[in-house]
Coordinates of C-alpha atoms and ligand atoms in Angstrom, one line a residue:
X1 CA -36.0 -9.9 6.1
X2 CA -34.8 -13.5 7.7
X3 CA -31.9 -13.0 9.8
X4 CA -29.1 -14.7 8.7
X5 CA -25.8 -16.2 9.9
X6 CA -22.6 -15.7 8.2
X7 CA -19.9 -17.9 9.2
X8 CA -16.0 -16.7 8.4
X9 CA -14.6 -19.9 6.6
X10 CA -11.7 -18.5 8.9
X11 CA -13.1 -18.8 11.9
X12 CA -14.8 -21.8 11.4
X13 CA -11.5 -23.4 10.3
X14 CA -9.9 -21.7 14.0
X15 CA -12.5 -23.6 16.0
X16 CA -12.1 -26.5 14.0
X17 CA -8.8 -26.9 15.0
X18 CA -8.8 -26.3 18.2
X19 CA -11.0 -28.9 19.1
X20 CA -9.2 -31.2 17.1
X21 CA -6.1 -31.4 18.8
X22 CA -4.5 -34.6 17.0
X23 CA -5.2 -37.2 14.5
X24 CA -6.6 -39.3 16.9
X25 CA -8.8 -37.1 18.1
X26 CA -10.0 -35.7 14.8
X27 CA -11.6 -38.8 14.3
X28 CA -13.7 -39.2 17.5
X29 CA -14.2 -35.1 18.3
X30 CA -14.8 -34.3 14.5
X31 CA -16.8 -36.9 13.3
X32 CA -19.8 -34.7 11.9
X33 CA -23.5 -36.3 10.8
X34 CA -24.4 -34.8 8.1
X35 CA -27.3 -37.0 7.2
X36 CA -29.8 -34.6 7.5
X37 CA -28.3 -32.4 4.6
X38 CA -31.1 -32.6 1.6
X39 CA -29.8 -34.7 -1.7
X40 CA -30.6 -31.4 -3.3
X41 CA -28.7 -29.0 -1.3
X42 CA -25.4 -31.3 -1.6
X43 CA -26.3 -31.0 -5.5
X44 CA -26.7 -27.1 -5.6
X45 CA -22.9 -27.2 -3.7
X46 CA -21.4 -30.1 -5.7
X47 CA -20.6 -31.9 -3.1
X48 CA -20.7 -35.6 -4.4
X49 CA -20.6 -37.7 -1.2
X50 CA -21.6 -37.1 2.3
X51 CA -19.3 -39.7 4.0
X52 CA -15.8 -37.3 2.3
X53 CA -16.9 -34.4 3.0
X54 CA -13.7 -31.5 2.7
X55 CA -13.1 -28.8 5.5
X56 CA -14.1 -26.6 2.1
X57 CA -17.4 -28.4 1.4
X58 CA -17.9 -28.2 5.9
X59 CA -17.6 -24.9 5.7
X60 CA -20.5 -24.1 2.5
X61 CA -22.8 -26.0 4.1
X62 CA -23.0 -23.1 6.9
X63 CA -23.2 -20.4 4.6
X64 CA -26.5 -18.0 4.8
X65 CA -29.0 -19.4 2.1
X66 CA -29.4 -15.9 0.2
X67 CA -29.9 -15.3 -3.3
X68 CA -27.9 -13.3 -5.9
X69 CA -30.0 -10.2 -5.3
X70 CA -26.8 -8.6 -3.3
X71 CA -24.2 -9.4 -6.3
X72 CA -22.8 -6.9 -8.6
X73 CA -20.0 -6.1 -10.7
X74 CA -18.4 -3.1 -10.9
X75 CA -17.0 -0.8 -14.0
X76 CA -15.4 3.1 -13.8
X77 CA -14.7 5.2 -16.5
X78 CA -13.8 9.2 -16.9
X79 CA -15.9 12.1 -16.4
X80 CA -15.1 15.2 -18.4
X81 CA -15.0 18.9 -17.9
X82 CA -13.0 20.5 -14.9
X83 CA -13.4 17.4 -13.0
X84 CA -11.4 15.2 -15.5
X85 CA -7.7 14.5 -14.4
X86 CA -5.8 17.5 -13.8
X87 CA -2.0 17.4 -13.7
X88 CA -0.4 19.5 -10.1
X89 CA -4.2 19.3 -9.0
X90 CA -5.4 16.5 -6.1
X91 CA -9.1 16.0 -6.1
X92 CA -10.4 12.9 -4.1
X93 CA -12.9 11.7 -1.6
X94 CA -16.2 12.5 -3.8
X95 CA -19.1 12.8 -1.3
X96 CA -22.7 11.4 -2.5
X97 CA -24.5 13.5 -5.0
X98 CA -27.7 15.7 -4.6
X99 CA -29.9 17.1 -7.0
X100 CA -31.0 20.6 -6.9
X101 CA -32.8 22.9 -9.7
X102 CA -31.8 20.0 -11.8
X103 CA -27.8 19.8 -11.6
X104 CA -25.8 16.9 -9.6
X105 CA -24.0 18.5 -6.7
X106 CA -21.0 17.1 -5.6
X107 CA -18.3 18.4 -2.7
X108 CA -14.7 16.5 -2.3
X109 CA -11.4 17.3 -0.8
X110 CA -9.0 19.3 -2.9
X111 CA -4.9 20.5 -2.4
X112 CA -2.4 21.4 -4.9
X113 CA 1.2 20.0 -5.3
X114 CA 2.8 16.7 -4.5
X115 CA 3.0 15.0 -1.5
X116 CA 6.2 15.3 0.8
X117 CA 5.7 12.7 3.0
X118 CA 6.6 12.7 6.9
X119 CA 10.4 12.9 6.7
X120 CA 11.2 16.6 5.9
X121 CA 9.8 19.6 7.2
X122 CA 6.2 19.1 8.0
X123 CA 5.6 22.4 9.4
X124 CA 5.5 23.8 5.6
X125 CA 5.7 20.5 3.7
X126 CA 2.4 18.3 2.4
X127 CA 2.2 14.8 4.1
X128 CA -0.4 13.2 2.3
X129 CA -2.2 13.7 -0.6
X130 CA -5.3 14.9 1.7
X131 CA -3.0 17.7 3.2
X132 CA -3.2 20.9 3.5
X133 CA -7.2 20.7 1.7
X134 CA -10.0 23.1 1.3
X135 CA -13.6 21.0 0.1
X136 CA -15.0 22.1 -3.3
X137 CA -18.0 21.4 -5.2
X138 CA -18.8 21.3 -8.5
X139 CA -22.5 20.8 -10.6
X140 CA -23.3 18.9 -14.1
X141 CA -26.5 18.1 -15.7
X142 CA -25.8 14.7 -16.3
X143 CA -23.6 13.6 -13.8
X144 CA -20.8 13.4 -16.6
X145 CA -19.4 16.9 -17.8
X146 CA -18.9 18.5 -14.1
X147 CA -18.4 22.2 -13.5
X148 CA -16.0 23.2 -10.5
X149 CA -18.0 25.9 -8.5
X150 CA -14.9 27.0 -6.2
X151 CA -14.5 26.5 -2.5
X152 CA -17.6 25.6 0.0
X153 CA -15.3 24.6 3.2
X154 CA -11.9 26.2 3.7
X155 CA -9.2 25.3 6.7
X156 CA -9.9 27.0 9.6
X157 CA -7.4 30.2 11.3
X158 CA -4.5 29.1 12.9
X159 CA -4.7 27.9 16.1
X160 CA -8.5 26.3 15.0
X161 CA -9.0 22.7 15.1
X162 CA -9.0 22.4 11.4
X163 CA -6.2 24.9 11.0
X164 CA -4.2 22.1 8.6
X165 CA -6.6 20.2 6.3
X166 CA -10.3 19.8 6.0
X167 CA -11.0 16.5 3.6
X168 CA -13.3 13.6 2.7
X169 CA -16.7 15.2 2.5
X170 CA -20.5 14.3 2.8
X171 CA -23.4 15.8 2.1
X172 CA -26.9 15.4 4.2
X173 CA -30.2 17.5 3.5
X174 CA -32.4 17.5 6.0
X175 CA -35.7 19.8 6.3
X176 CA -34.2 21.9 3.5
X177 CA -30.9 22.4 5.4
X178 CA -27.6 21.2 3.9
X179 CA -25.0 19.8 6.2
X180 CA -21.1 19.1 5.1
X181 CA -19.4 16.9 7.4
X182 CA -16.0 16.5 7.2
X183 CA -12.2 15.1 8.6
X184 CA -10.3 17.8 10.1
X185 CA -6.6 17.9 11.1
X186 CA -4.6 20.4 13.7
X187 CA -0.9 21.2 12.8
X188 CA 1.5 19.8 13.3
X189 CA 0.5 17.3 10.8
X190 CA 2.7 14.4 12.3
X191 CA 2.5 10.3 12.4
X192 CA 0.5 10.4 15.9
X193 CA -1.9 13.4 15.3
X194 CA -5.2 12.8 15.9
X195 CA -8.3 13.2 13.1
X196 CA -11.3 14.8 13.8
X197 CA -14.5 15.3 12.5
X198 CA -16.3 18.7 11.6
X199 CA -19.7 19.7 10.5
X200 CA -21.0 23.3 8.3
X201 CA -24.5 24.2 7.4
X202 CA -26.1 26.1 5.3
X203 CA -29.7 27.2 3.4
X204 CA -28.4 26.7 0.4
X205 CA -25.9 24.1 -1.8
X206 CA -24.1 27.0 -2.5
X207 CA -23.4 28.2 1.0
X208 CA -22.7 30.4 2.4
X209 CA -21.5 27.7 4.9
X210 CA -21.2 27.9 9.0
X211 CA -18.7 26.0 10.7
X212 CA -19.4 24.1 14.1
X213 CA -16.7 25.9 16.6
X214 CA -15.9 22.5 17.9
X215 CA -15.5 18.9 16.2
X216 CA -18.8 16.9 16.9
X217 CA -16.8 13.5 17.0
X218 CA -13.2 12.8 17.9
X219 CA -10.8 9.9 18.5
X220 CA -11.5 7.4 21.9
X221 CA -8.8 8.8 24.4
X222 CA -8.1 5.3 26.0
X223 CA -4.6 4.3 24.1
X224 CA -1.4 5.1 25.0
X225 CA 1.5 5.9 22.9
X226 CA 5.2 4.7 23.5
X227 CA 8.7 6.3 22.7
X228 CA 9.1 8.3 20.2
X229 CA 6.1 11.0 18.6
X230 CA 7.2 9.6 14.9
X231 CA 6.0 6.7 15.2
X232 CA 2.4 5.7 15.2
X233 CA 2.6 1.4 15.6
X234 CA 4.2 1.6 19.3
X235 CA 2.1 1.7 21.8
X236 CA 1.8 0.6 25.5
X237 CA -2.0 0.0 25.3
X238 CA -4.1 0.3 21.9
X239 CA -7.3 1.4 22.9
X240 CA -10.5 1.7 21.0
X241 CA -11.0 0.8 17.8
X242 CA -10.9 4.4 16.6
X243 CA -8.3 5.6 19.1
X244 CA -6.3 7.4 16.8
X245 CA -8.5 8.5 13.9
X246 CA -12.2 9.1 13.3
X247 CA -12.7 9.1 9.7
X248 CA -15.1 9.1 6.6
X249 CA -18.0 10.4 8.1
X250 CA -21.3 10.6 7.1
X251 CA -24.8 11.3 8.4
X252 CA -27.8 9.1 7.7
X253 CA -31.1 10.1 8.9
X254 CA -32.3 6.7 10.5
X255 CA -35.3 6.1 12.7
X256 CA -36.3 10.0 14.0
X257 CA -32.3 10.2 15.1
X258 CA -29.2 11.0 13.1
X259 CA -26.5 8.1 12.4
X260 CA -22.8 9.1 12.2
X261 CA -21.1 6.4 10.3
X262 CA -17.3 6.6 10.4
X263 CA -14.2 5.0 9.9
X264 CA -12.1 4.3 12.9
X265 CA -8.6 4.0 12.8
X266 CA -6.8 2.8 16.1
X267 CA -3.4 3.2 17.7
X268 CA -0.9 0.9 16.9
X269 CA -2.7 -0.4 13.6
X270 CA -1.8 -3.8 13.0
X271 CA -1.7 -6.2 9.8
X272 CA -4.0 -9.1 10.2
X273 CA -4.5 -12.0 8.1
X274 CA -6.9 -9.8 6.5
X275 CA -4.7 -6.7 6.2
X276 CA -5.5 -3.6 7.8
X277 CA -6.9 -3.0 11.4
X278 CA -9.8 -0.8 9.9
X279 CA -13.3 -1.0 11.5
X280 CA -16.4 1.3 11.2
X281 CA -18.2 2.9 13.9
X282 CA -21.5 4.6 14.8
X283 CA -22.4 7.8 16.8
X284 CA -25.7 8.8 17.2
X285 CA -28.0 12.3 17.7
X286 CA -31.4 13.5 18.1
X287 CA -30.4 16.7 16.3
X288 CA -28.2 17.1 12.8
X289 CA -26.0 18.9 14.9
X290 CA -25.3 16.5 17.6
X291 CA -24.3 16.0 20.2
X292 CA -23.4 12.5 18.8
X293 CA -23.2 9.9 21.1
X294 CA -20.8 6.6 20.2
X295 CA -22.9 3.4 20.1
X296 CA -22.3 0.8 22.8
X297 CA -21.8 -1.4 20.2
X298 CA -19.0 0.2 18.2
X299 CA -17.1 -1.4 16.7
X300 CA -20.1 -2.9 14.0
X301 CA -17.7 -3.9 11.2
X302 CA -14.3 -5.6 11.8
X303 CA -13.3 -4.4 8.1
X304 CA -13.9 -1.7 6.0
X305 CA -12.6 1.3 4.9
X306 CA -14.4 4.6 3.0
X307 CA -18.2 4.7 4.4
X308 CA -20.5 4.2 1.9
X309 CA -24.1 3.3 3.5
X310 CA -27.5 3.8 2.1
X311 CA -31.4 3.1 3.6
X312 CA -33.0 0.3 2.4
X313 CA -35.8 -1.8 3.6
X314 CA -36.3 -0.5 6.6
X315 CA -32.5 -1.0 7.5
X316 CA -29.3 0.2 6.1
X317 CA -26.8 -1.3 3.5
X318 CA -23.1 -0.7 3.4
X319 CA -20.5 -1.8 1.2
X320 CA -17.0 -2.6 2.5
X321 CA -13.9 -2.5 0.6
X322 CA -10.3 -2.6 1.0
X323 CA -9.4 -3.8 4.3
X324 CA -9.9 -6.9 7.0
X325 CA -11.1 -10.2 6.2
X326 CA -14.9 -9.1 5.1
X327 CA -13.4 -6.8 2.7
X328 CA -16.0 -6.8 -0.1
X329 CA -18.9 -7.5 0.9
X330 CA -22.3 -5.9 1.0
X331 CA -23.8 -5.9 4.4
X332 CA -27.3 -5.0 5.2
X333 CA -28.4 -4.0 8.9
X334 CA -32.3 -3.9 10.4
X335 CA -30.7 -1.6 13.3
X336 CA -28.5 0.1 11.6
X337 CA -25.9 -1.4 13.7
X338 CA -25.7 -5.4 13.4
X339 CA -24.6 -6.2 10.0
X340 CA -24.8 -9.2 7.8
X341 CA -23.3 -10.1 4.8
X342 CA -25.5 -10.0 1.9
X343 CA -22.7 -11.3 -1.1
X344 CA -19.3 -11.1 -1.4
X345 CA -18.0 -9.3 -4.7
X346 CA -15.2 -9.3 -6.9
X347 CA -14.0 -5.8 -5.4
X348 CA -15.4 -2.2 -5.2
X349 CA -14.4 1.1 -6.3
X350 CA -12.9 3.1 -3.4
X351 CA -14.3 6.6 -1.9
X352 CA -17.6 5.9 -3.4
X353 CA -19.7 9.3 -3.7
X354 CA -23.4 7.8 -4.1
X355 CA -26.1 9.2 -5.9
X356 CA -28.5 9.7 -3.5
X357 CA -31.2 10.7 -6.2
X358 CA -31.2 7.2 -6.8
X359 CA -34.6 5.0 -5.6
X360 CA -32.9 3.3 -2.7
X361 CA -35.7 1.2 -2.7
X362 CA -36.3 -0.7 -5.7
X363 CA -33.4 -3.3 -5.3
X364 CA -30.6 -3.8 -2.9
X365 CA -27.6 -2.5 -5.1
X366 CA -30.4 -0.1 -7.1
X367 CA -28.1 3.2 -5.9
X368 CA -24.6 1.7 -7.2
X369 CA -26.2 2.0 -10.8
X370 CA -24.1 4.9 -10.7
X371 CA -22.1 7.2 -8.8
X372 CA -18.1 8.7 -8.3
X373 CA -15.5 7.2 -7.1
X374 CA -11.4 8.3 -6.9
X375 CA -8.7 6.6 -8.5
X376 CA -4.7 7.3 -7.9
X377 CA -3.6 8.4 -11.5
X378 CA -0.3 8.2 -9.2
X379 CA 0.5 8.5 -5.0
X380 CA 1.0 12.9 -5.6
X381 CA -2.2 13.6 -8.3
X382 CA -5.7 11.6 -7.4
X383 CA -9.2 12.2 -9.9
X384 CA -12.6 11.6 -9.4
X385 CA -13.8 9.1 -11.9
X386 CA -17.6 7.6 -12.7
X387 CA -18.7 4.6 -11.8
X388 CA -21.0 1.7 -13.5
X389 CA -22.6 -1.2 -11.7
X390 CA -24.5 -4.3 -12.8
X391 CA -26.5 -7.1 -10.9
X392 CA -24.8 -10.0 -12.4
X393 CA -27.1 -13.3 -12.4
X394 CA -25.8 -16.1 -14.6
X395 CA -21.8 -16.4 -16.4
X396 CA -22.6 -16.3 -20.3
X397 CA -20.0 -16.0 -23.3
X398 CA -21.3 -13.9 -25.9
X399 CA -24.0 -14.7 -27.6
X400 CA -25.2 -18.0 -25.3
X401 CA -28.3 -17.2 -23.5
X402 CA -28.5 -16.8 -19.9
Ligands
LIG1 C1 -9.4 8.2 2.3 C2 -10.2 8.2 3.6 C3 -9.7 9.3 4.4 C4 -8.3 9.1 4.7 C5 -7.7 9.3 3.4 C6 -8.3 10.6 3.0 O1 -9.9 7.6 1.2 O2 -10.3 7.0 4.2 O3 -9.6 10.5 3.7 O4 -7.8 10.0 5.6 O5 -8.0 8.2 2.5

């Protein structure tokens, strides 16, 4: 696949100013020579004349040349049977599906009763939605009408690293072993606590499942908090990009080794122009059960938010929503560490379970046909919902012809 170059229109607008430090100067410094731009490729951007050319028109002239092959549109709708919304009932964070003696499999993070929030008693209250959760599963034919099977991960005994909450599930099968890896959370469930991650195996979807006696990734210990333990933005010194949290995980087999994607959250989280300090991060093992070693290169997104990452073409493909400035966009790896943008689309749905029975291979966006997603039916009660996706190639009203 060529290697391309994406250019923020941010950045390039940053650098642009600063080397243009007055009218003058702009003049002199800025003056550009765009001669060698074809007649055509000023036609394909609309760009009438080369002499005028806007910062705007500047900046499309550096995008990547890709195609549409990346671009999709998005649609979700409800699935029924015990996984349709459930009033006093939380069930979020779908992980991909599997297929097994031909029913979907599905695992998520699910806890009963509203959410409390931080400012009571949060020795016995619920903080968050994804408190105080055991992980399900549930099974369906055709990935519509879902079965809830019961419990396949509970919290751990007091005292345990994931005495509190065990949420936001994936699922890996690797030599006909299962593998469920998963946040965890310690009480006291405060502002500052750090997030874990766990893993469980077993022979079977069904379990029964074995718990790893320690987490097999945990937050960078290189910040350093300031004043007060309720309050998570002061700090003295941030640290790594996944200081305070690591998040989302999930396990790709990549290359004869084992790729950890997760979702780091750091101390001191900061709005940007592009909203939320959220970046994704690698580890890496030779074995499904680790050790997992952090890449060099962490951070290899600066946006982001749930993991959702598939194989294809040699590489891997990830889609990141919600927060940062490349929020939306698809983003497609040889290395399964430097990332490119692909397309930027009109949003996502969040949480994204994928179906993994999907040919990964056919297209780019081929596994986004379908799959789960959450949705907030409001901040106490979330539901797993279904969602749709279509490559979208030309902008038609009904009944013209593309
Ligand atoms: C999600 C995930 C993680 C967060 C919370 C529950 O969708 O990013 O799991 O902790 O929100």
């Amino acid at each position: 696949m060529k290697k391309i170059f994406y250019a923020l229109p941010i950045l390039i607008l940053i650098v642009g100013l600063s080397s243009c430090q007055n009218n003058s100067e702009t003049k002199e410094c800025c003056k550009e020579d765009y001669s060698s731009v074809s007649d055509e490729e000023l036609d394909h951007l609309g760009i009438t004349n080369r002499d005028f050319m806007s910062a705007a028109s500047k900046r499309a002239l550096k995008w990547p040349k890709i195609g549409n092959e990346w671009f999709v549109e998005f649609a979700v709708t409800d699935l029924k049977g015990d996984l349709a919304y459930e009033e006093g009932i939380v069930r979020r964070d779908p992980s991909a599906m599997i297929k097994e003696d031909g029913k979907y499999y599905v695992w998520y993070s699910r806890s009963t009763g509203k959410t409390d929030g931080f400012a009571g008693d949060i020795e016995n209250e619920k903080v968050f939605p994804w408190d105080r959760c055991d992980i399900w599963y549930a099974t369906s034919e055709d990935g519509i009408t879902w079965n809830e099977e019961g419990p396949a991960v509970k919290r751990g005994e007091k005292g345990a690293y994931d005495d509190r909450s065990v949420f936001t599930v994936e699922i890996m099968v690797h030599e006909g072993k299962y593998y469920l890896c998963y946040q965890t959370v310690k009480s006291p469930y405060n502002v500052r606590v750090k997030n874990q991650v766990g893993l469980a195996w077993a022979d079977s979807p069904n379990g029964p499942w074995t718990k790893s006696e320690e987490p097999i990734l945990s937050p960078a210990d290189n910040g350093v908090w300031e004043g007060e333990a309720d309050n998570r933005f002061k700090v003295l010194k941030k640290g790594d990009f996944d200081s305070h949290k690591v998040h989302d995980p999930c396990i790709i087999p990549f290359k004869g080794q084992f790729y950890l994607y997760y979702k780091g959250e750091q101390m001191g989280e900061e709005i940007t122009f592009g909203g939320r300090q959220i970046r994704h991060g690698v580890a890496i093992a030779d074995n499904p059960r680790g050790p997992y070693v952090k890449s060099k290169y962490n951070p290899i997104s600066n946006s982001g938010h749930e993991i959702c990452v598939w194989p294809y073409n040699g590489g891997i493909a990830s889609l990141i929503t919600t927060d940062g400035p490349e929020k939306n966009t698809m983003q497609w790896s040889p290395d399964g560490i430097n990332f490119e943008i692909m397309s930027v689309i009109p949003g996502a749905p969040h949480a994204i379970g994928l179906n993994r029975t999907a040919d990964n291979e056919k297209e780019p966006t081929e596994i986004l046909r379908w799959g789960l997603t959450h949705e907030y039916m409001n901040y106490n009660y979330q539901y797993i919902r279904r969602f749709t996706s279509q490559r979208k190639t030309s902008h038609t009203a009904i009944g013209e012809d593309s």
